[in-house]
mmCIF file of C-alpha atoms and ligand atoms in Angstrom:
data_model
loop_
_atom_site.group_PDB
_atom_site.id
_atom_site.type_symbol
_atom_site.label_atom_id
_atom_site.label_comp_id
_atom_site.label_asym_id
_atom_site.label_seq_id
_atom_site.Cartn_x
_atom_site.Cartn_y
_atom_site.Cartn_z
ATOM 1 C CA MET T 1 0.204 -0.246 -0.051
ATOM 2 C CA ARG T 2 1.089 3.606 -0.879
ATOM 3 C CA LEU T 3 -0.332 6.221 1.806
ATOM 4 C CA ALA T 4 -0.063 9.744 0.416
ATOM 5 C CA ASN T 5 -0.695 13.038 1.910
ATOM 6 C CA VAL T 6 -3.237 14.715 -0.074
ATOM 7 C CA GLY T 7 -4.225 18.353 1.613
ATOM 8 C CA GLY T 8 -3.530 17.513 5.675
ATOM 9 C CA ARG T 9 -6.027 13.929 4.609
ATOM 10 C CA ALA T 10 -4.785 10.301 3.659
ATOM 11 C CA HIS T 11 -5.300 8.662 0.296
ATOM 12 C CA ILE T 12 -4.565 5.201 -0.784
ATOM 13 C CA VAL T 13 -2.781 5.806 -3.994
ATOM 14 C CA ALA T 14 -1.998 3.881 -7.077
ATOM 15 C CA SER T 15 -0.397 4.263 -10.114
ATOM 16 C CA ARG T 16 -2.945 4.173 -13.139
ATOM 17 C CA GLU T 17 -1.984 5.450 -16.832
ATOM 18 C CA GLY T 18 1.061 6.948 -15.687
ATOM 19 C CA GLY T 19 -0.852 8.886 -12.784
ATOM 20 C CA TYR T 20 -1.953 8.093 -9.376
ATOM 21 C CA ARG T 21 -5.670 7.767 -8.298
ATOM 22 C CA GLY T 22 -6.769 8.108 -4.353
ATOM 23 C CA ILE T 23 -8.826 6.829 -1.979
ATOM 24 C CA ASP T 24 -9.917 9.364 0.851
ATOM 25 C CA VAL T 25 -9.501 7.079 3.611
ATOM 26 C CA HIS T 26 -11.689 9.161 6.261
ATOM 27 C CA ALA T 27 -14.753 9.331 3.336
ATOM 28 C CA ALA T 28 -14.025 5.397 2.220
ATOM 29 C CA SER T 29 -13.955 3.895 5.605
ATOM 30 C CA GLY T 30 -17.362 5.941 6.698
ATOM 31 C CA GLY T 31 -15.671 8.227 9.106
ATOM 32 C CA ARG T 32 -14.090 4.960 10.266
ATOM 33 C CA PHE T 33 -10.618 6.274 10.857
ATOM 34 C CA PRO T 34 -9.182 9.583 10.992
ATOM 35 C CA ALA T 35 -8.209 12.033 7.729
ATOM 36 C CA ASP T 36 -5.032 13.420 9.272
ATOM 37 C CA PRO T 37 -1.954 11.174 8.466
ATOM 38 C CA LEU T 38 -0.683 11.103 12.000
ATOM 39 C CA GLU T 39 -3.984 10.191 13.847
ATOM 40 C CA LEU T 40 -4.637 7.486 11.239
ATOM 41 C CA ILE T 41 -1.030 6.188 11.944
ATOM 42 C CA GLU T 42 -2.091 6.161 15.454
ATOM 43 C CA GLU T 43 -4.682 3.609 14.690
ATOM 44 C CA TRP T 44 -1.924 1.704 12.138
ATOM 45 C CA ASP T 45 -3.106 -2.092 12.667
ATOM 46 C CA GLY T 46 -6.818 -1.700 12.155
ATOM 47 C CA PHE T 47 -6.165 0.492 9.077
ATOM 48 C CA ARG T 48 -3.882 -1.694 7.514
ATOM 49 C CA ASP T 49 -6.272 -4.533 8.174
ATOM 50 C CA TRP T 50 -8.922 -2.948 6.977
ATOM 51 C CA ALA T 51 -7.528 -1.301 3.832
ATOM 52 C CA ALA T 52 -6.293 -5.180 3.127
ATOM 53 C CA ALA T 53 -9.914 -6.357 3.461
ATOM 54 C CA ALA T 54 -11.536 -3.225 1.476
ATOM 55 C CA GLU T 55 -9.392 -3.376 -1.294
ATOM 56 C CA PRO T 56 -10.221 0.563 -1.233
ATOM 57 C CA ALA T 57 -7.749 1.800 -4.226
ATOM 58 C CA ARG T 58 -9.597 -0.433 -6.906
ATOM 59 C CA ARG T 59 -12.905 1.634 -5.759
ATOM 60 C CA ALA T 60 -14.752 3.602 -8.310
ATOM 61 C CA ASP T 61 -14.926 6.764 -6.151
ATOM 62 C CA SER T 62 -11.084 7.127 -6.186
ATOM 63 C CA VAL T 63 -10.035 10.464 -8.013
ATOM 64 C CA PRO T 64 -6.540 11.822 -9.907
ATOM 65 C CA VAL T 65 -3.760 12.922 -7.889
ATOM 66 C CA THR T 66 -0.377 14.100 -9.041
ATOM 67 C CA ARG T 67 2.752 14.252 -7.254
ATOM 68 C CA ASN T 68 2.608 17.423 -6.696
ATOM 69 C CA ASP T 69 -0.796 17.113 -4.607
ATOM 70 C CA PHE T 70 1.162 15.604 -2.266
ATOM 71 C CA ALA T 71 2.574 16.205 1.185
ATOM 72 C CA ALA T 72 4.853 15.335 3.456
ATOM 73 C CA PRO T 73 3.445 11.393 4.265
ATOM 74 C CA VAL T 74 3.908 12.409 8.655
ATOM 75 C CA PRO T 75 3.967 16.213 8.633
ATOM 76 C CA ARG T 76 4.423 16.712 12.100
ATOM 77 C CA PRO T 77 5.977 13.879 13.454
ATOM 78 C CA ARG T 78 6.845 13.558 17.147
ATOM 79 C CA GLN T 79 10.049 12.465 16.943
ATOM 80 C CA VAL T 80 12.610 12.640 14.137
ATOM 81 C CA PHE T 81 16.073 10.629 14.395
ATOM 82 C CA ALA T 82 18.927 10.828 12.451
ATOM 83 C CA ILE T 83 21.573 8.915 11.599
ATOM 84 C CA GLY T 84 25.255 9.674 10.711
ATOM 85 C CA MET T 85 27.743 7.583 9.413
ATOM 86 C CA ASN T 86 25.637 4.633 8.667
ATOM 87 C CA TYR T 87 27.509 3.874 5.253
ATOM 88 C CA ASN T 88 31.494 2.588 5.480
ATOM 89 C CA ASP T 89 31.744 5.228 2.338
ATOM 90 C CA HIS T 90 30.238 7.684 3.920
ATOM 91 C CA ALA T 91 31.902 7.453 6.910
ATOM 92 C CA ASP T 92 35.043 7.933 4.767
ATOM 93 C CA GLU T 93 34.591 10.672 2.719
ATOM 94 C CA THR T 94 33.521 12.744 5.949
ATOM 95 C CA GLY T 95 36.462 11.369 7.669
ATOM 96 C CA LEU T 96 35.011 11.179 10.944
ATOM 97 C CA GLY T 97 35.084 7.556 11.414
ATOM 98 C CA VAL T 98 33.277 4.695 11.812
ATOM 99 C CA PRO T 99 30.974 4.994 14.926
ATOM 100 C CA ALA T 100 30.639 1.784 17.345
ATOM 101 C CA SER T 101 27.106 2.330 17.711
ATOM 102 C CA PRO T 102 24.434 4.290 15.700
ATOM 103 C CA SER T 103 25.768 8.281 15.695
ATOM 104 C CA THR T 104 22.394 9.874 16.597
ATOM 105 C CA PHE T 105 20.729 13.268 16.165
ATOM 106 C CA THR T 106 17.645 15.125 15.747
ATOM 107 C CA LYS T 107 16.055 16.755 13.054
ATOM 108 C CA PHE T 108 13.414 19.242 14.873
ATOM 109 C CA PRO T 109 10.125 18.095 13.566
ATOM 110 C CA THR T 110 9.259 21.903 11.848
ATOM 111 C CA CYS T 111 12.169 21.215 9.583
ATOM 112 C CA ILE T 112 9.744 18.482 8.038
ATOM 113 C CA THR T 113 8.192 19.431 4.280
ATOM 114 C CA GLY T 114 6.988 17.694 0.997
ATOM 115 C CA PRO T 115 7.986 15.106 -1.768
ATOM 116 C CA VAL T 116 7.995 18.758 -4.213
ATOM 117 C CA ALA T 117 8.892 21.762 -2.055
ATOM 118 C CA ASP T 118 11.202 25.031 -2.576
ATOM 119 C CA VAL T 119 14.202 24.969 0.303
ATOM 120 C CA ALA T 120 15.682 28.928 1.400
ATOM 121 C CA LEU T 121 19.294 28.810 1.697
ATOM 122 C CA PRO T 122 20.195 29.608 4.846
ATOM 123 C CA PRO T 123 24.189 31.467 4.867
ATOM 124 C CA GLY T 124 26.415 28.617 4.911
ATOM 125 C CA ASP T 125 27.512 25.241 3.276
ATOM 126 C CA VAL T 126 24.395 22.931 2.300
ATOM 127 C CA ASP T 127 24.944 19.844 1.070
ATOM 128 C CA TRP T 128 22.463 16.854 0.324
ATOM 129 C CA GLU T 129 21.842 13.351 1.922
ATOM 130 C CA VAL T 130 19.596 10.988 0.602
ATOM 131 C CA GLU T 131 18.786 8.905 2.828
ATOM 132 C CA LEU T 132 15.720 6.305 3.473
ATOM 133 C CA VAL T 133 13.098 7.136 5.534
ATOM 134 C CA VAL T 134 11.584 4.611 8.362
ATOM 135 C CA VAL T 135 8.069 5.714 9.509
ATOM 136 C CA LEU T 136 7.042 3.948 12.917
ATOM 137 C CA GLY T 137 3.603 2.131 12.663
ATOM 138 C CA ARG T 138 3.531 1.432 16.881
ATOM 139 C CA ALA T 139 5.088 2.554 20.064
ATOM 140 C CA ALA T 140 8.624 0.597 20.413
ATOM 141 C CA ARG T 141 10.199 -0.021 23.672
ATOM 142 C CA GLY T 142 13.182 -2.676 24.028
ATOM 143 C CA VAL T 143 12.120 -4.456 20.565
ATOM 144 C CA PRO T 144 14.763 -7.064 19.643
ATOM 145 C CA ALA T 145 15.615 -6.871 15.882
ATOM 146 C CA ALA T 146 14.083 -9.906 14.593
ATOM 147 C CA ASP T 147 10.812 -7.977 15.476
ATOM 148 C CA ALA T 148 11.754 -4.579 14.218
ATOM 149 C CA TRP T 149 9.945 -4.595 10.756
ATOM 150 C CA ASP T 150 7.006 -5.677 12.994
ATOM 151 C CA PHE T 151 6.715 -2.139 14.063
ATOM 152 C CA VAL T 152 7.129 -0.288 11.062
ATOM 153 C CA ALA T 153 4.601 1.566 9.021
ATOM 154 C CA GLY T 154 6.264 1.810 5.792
ATOM 155 C CA VAL T 155 9.008 3.779 4.353
ATOM 156 C CA CYS T 156 9.617 7.125 2.580
ATOM 157 C CA VAL T 157 12.470 9.126 0.566
ATOM 158 C CA GLY T 158 14.363 11.711 2.597
ATOM 159 C CA GLN T 159 16.635 14.088 1.881
ATOM 160 C CA ASP T 160 18.642 14.756 5.381
ATOM 161 C CA LEU T 161 19.662 18.811 4.146
ATOM 162 C CA SER T 162 22.433 19.916 6.180
ATOM 163 C CA GLU T 163 24.687 23.098 6.649
ATOM 164 C CA ARG T 164 28.001 22.048 7.099
ATOM 165 C CA ARG T 165 29.669 25.024 9.047
ATOM 166 C CA MET T 166 27.749 24.941 11.824
ATOM 167 C CA GLN T 167 27.579 20.857 12.028
ATOM 168 C CA LEU T 168 30.977 20.427 12.119
ATOM 169 C CA ALA T 169 32.015 24.179 13.616
ATOM 170 C CA PRO T 170 34.824 22.723 16.591
ATOM 171 C CA PRO T 171 35.112 23.232 19.392
ATOM 172 C CA SER T 172 30.810 22.138 18.899
ATOM 173 C CA PRO T 173 29.772 20.226 16.302
ATOM 174 C CA GLN T 174 25.622 21.088 16.056
ATOM 175 C CA PHE T 175 24.164 17.924 13.867
ATOM 176 C CA SER T 176 20.626 18.994 15.116
ATOM 177 C CA LEU T 177 20.529 22.396 14.718
ATOM 178 C CA ALA T 178 22.545 23.134 11.244
ATOM 179 C CA LYS T 179 20.150 20.248 9.790
ATOM 180 C CA SER T 180 16.801 21.737 10.762
ATOM 181 C CA HIS T 181 16.518 25.017 8.796
ATOM 182 C CA PRO T 182 12.950 25.257 7.590
ATOM 183 C CA GLY T 183 12.377 22.598 5.007
ATOM 184 C CA PHE T 184 15.604 20.462 5.762
ATOM 185 C CA GLY T 185 13.572 17.266 6.575
ATOM 186 C CA PRO T 186 11.898 17.045 2.280
ATOM 187 C CA THR T 187 10.384 13.535 2.973
ATOM 188 C CA GLY T 188 7.782 11.662 0.550
ATOM 189 C CA PRO T 189 6.480 11.058 -2.152
ATOM 190 C CA PHE T 190 4.174 8.931 -0.248
ATOM 191 C CA LEU T 191 4.575 6.128 3.025
ATOM 192 C CA VAL T 192 5.304 3.195 1.311
ATOM 193 C CA THR T 193 4.451 -0.204 3.457
ATOM 194 C CA PRO T 194 7.386 -2.805 3.533
ATOM 195 C CA ASP T 195 5.197 -5.827 2.167
ATOM 196 C CA GLU T 196 5.464 -3.618 -1.376
ATOM 197 C CA LEU T 197 9.094 -4.525 -1.363
ATOM 198 C CA ASP T 198 11.098 -6.888 -2.765
ATOM 199 C CA ASP T 199 13.445 -6.828 0.238
ATOM 200 C CA PRO T 200 13.112 -4.271 2.508
ATOM 201 C CA ASP T 201 16.551 -4.389 3.611
ATOM 202 C CA ASP T 202 18.187 -3.911 0.142
ATOM 203 C CA LEU T 203 16.778 -1.248 -1.647
ATOM 204 C CA GLU T 204 18.967 1.245 -4.199
ATOM 205 C CA LEU T 205 18.818 5.061 -3.208
ATOM 206 C CA GLY T 206 20.128 7.823 -4.780
ATOM 207 C CA CYS T 207 20.197 11.227 -5.945
ATOM 208 C CA MET T 208 20.942 13.688 -8.769
ATOM 209 C CA VAL T 209 21.620 17.654 -8.169
ATOM 210 C CA ASN T 210 20.831 19.526 -11.766
ATOM 211 C CA GLY T 211 20.533 16.186 -13.647
ATOM 212 C CA GLU T 212 23.807 14.785 -12.710
ATOM 213 C CA GLU T 213 24.245 11.718 -10.776
ATOM 214 C CA VAL T 214 25.863 12.396 -7.079
ATOM 215 C CA GLN T 215 24.881 9.589 -4.528
ATOM 216 C CA LYS T 216 24.141 5.936 -5.540
ATOM 217 C CA GLY T 217 24.526 3.202 -3.289
ATOM 218 C CA HIS T 218 22.410 0.451 -1.500
ATOM 219 C CA THR T 219 20.920 0.073 2.072
ATOM 220 C CA ARG T 220 22.059 -3.499 2.007
ATOM 221 C CA ASP T 221 25.162 -1.337 2.651
ATOM 222 C CA MET T 222 24.075 0.439 6.191
ATOM 223 C CA LEU T 223 26.226 -0.269 8.996
ATOM 224 C CA PHE T 224 23.380 -0.473 11.223
ATOM 225 C CA PRO T 225 20.760 -1.542 9.331
ATOM 226 C CA VAL T 226 16.956 -0.641 9.773
ATOM 227 C CA PRO T 227 16.231 -3.504 12.508
ATOM 228 C CA GLU T 228 19.353 -2.908 14.229
ATOM 229 C CA LEU T 229 18.461 0.892 14.564
ATOM 230 C CA ILE T 230 15.078 -0.018 15.659
ATOM 231 C CA ALA T 231 16.588 -2.140 18.658
ATOM 232 C CA ARG T 232 19.192 -0.005 19.545
ATOM 233 C CA LEU T 233 16.828 3.243 19.540
ATOM 234 C CA SER T 234 13.837 1.312 21.308
ATOM 235 C CA ALA T 235 16.198 0.113 23.884
ATOM 236 C CA VAL T 236 16.724 3.886 25.006
ATOM 237 C CA VAL T 237 14.001 5.922 24.044
ATOM 238 C CA THR T 238 10.325 5.129 23.376
ATOM 239 C CA LEU T 239 9.440 5.239 19.702
ATOM 240 C CA LEU T 240 6.014 6.410 18.903
ATOM 241 C CA PRO T 241 3.450 5.632 15.890
ATOM 242 C CA GLY T 242 4.498 8.454 12.991
ATOM 243 C CA ASP T 243 7.770 9.068 14.211
ATOM 244 C CA LEU T 244 10.784 8.786 11.618
ATOM 245 C CA ILE T 245 14.033 7.222 11.257
ATOM 246 C CA PHE T 246 16.289 8.588 8.754
ATOM 247 C CA THR T 247 18.711 5.564 8.629
ATOM 248 C CA GLY T 248 21.736 7.675 7.126
ATOM 249 C CA THR T 249 23.355 8.319 3.422
ATOM 250 C CA PRO T 250 25.891 6.627 1.128
ATOM 251 C CA ALA T 251 28.782 8.351 -0.473
ATOM 252 C CA GLY T 252 28.609 11.163 -3.001
ATOM 253 C CA VAL T 253 28.155 14.120 -0.490
ATOM 254 C CA GLY T 254 29.082 17.404 -1.685
ATOM 255 C CA LEU T 255 31.528 17.773 1.535
ATOM 256 C CA GLY T 256 32.852 14.693 0.648
ATOM 257 C CA ARG T 257 34.133 16.114 -3.127
ATOM 258 C CA LYS T 258 37.551 17.875 -4.214
ATOM 259 C CA PRO T 259 36.720 20.776 -3.713
ATOM 260 C CA PRO T 260 33.932 20.245 -1.790
ATOM 261 C CA ARG T 261 30.860 21.616 -3.726
ATOM 262 C CA PHE T 262 27.532 22.797 -2.331
ATOM 263 C CA LEU T 263 24.184 24.051 -2.987
ATOM 264 C CA SER T 264 23.139 27.458 -4.822
ATOM 265 C CA ALA T 265 20.100 29.148 -5.298
ATOM 266 C CA GLY T 266 18.293 27.899 -8.573
ATOM 267 C CA ASP T 267 20.110 23.678 -8.023
ATOM 268 C CA GLU T 268 17.108 20.926 -8.329
ATOM 269 C CA VAL T 269 18.092 17.979 -6.106
ATOM 270 C CA VAL T 270 15.828 14.536 -7.158
ATOM 271 C CA SER T 271 16.106 12.059 -4.405
ATOM 272 C CA TYR T 272 14.815 8.480 -5.467
ATOM 273 C CA ILE T 273 14.942 4.826 -3.640
ATOM 274 C CA ASP T 274 13.940 1.721 -5.999
ATOM 275 C CA GLN T 275 10.407 0.899 -5.451
ATOM 276 C CA VAL T 276 9.389 3.131 -2.953
ATOM 277 C CA GLY T 277 9.612 6.768 -5.536
ATOM 278 C CA GLU T 278 11.512 10.087 -5.956
ATOM 279 C CA ILE T 279 11.327 13.325 -4.321
ATOM 280 C CA VAL T 280 12.221 16.628 -6.277
ATOM 281 C CA THR T 281 13.843 19.700 -3.834
ATOM 282 C CA ARG T 282 14.204 22.967 -5.337
ATOM 283 C CA LEU T 283 16.658 25.689 -3.214
ATOM 284 C CA VAL T 284 15.985 28.945 -3.604
ATOM 285 C CA THR T 285 17.374 32.302 -1.654
ATOM 286 C CA SER T 286 16.017 32.826 1.662
ATOM 287 C CA PRO T 287 13.481 35.270 2.032
ATOM 288 C CA HIS T 288 15.371 35.875 6.280
ATOM 289 C CA ALA T 289 18.825 36.097 4.633
ATOM 290 C CA GLY T 290 18.802 38.494 6.782
ATOM 291 C CA ILE T 291 18.160 36.586 10.029
ATOM 292 C CA PRO T 292 21.615 36.985 12.247
ATOM 293 C CA GLN T 293 23.235 33.621 12.069
ATOM 294 C CA PRO T 294 25.203 32.297 15.457
ATOM 295 C CA ASP T 295 29.041 31.268 15.254
ATOM 296 C CA ALA T 296 28.334 29.763 11.473
ATOM 297 C CA ARG T 297 32.112 29.939 11.441
ATOM 298 C CA PRO T 298 33.630 28.535 8.139
HETATM 299 ZN ZN1 ZN P 1 22.837 12.118 7.403
#
């Protein structure tokens, strides 16, 4: 199942004749399930069973929708976890080394935006990071890795946009702040349930900047695969339905290039995951260019 956010209402979508058809979950269920995407994920198990039985995507009352209609699959997650250096080749290019346990930070939830988004560039060096984003479907606490996928509602494509000067400024690196500017968490195009994937632990992902391929990798190369991340995070924190986990990026970010390359106004970043979809992020001049940025030292 593919679950999209269309105008703040959850829609089950299916590909049809080069586009999509969507079913409004609240309407199609006769009001049984809420329209709000996060409230719906709170009732994930019941909703998934209903959707499997009702086959709502085949219904005659579906409406045509396009990717431009889609907002973030979970627009207001309560917690957003992100993992740094989760691929060997990316750990190498950053020079930060391979971590002994998942290097965890947050992208504050106000940075989350949708699959087709204009993002204002703050001062500094803004970089791209395509990532598999996992959406929790159940509260999780102390979950063993072997059971972890049962706690996942689905996955989507994400961009962990990062302002490198603040992120890496010595002596106080600021991963969470530098990756949480407005719009720095594009996600989408929709939530794809794990049963739609040939192997949820082996997906090709990559991104293009202005049509040039800059990243291409496979999630099978994660140092800490999705089940291991959920086990280790839920050993410490209670994970909630709708929480997002940005699972790390493969090699090819601008910081790792010689010379380094960063994004400019007018650049377009296309990020994709095989069997999941693609999202498009355009960088634009900041309307808040006058806001002083503390300590963005080169
Ligand atoms: Zn990242």
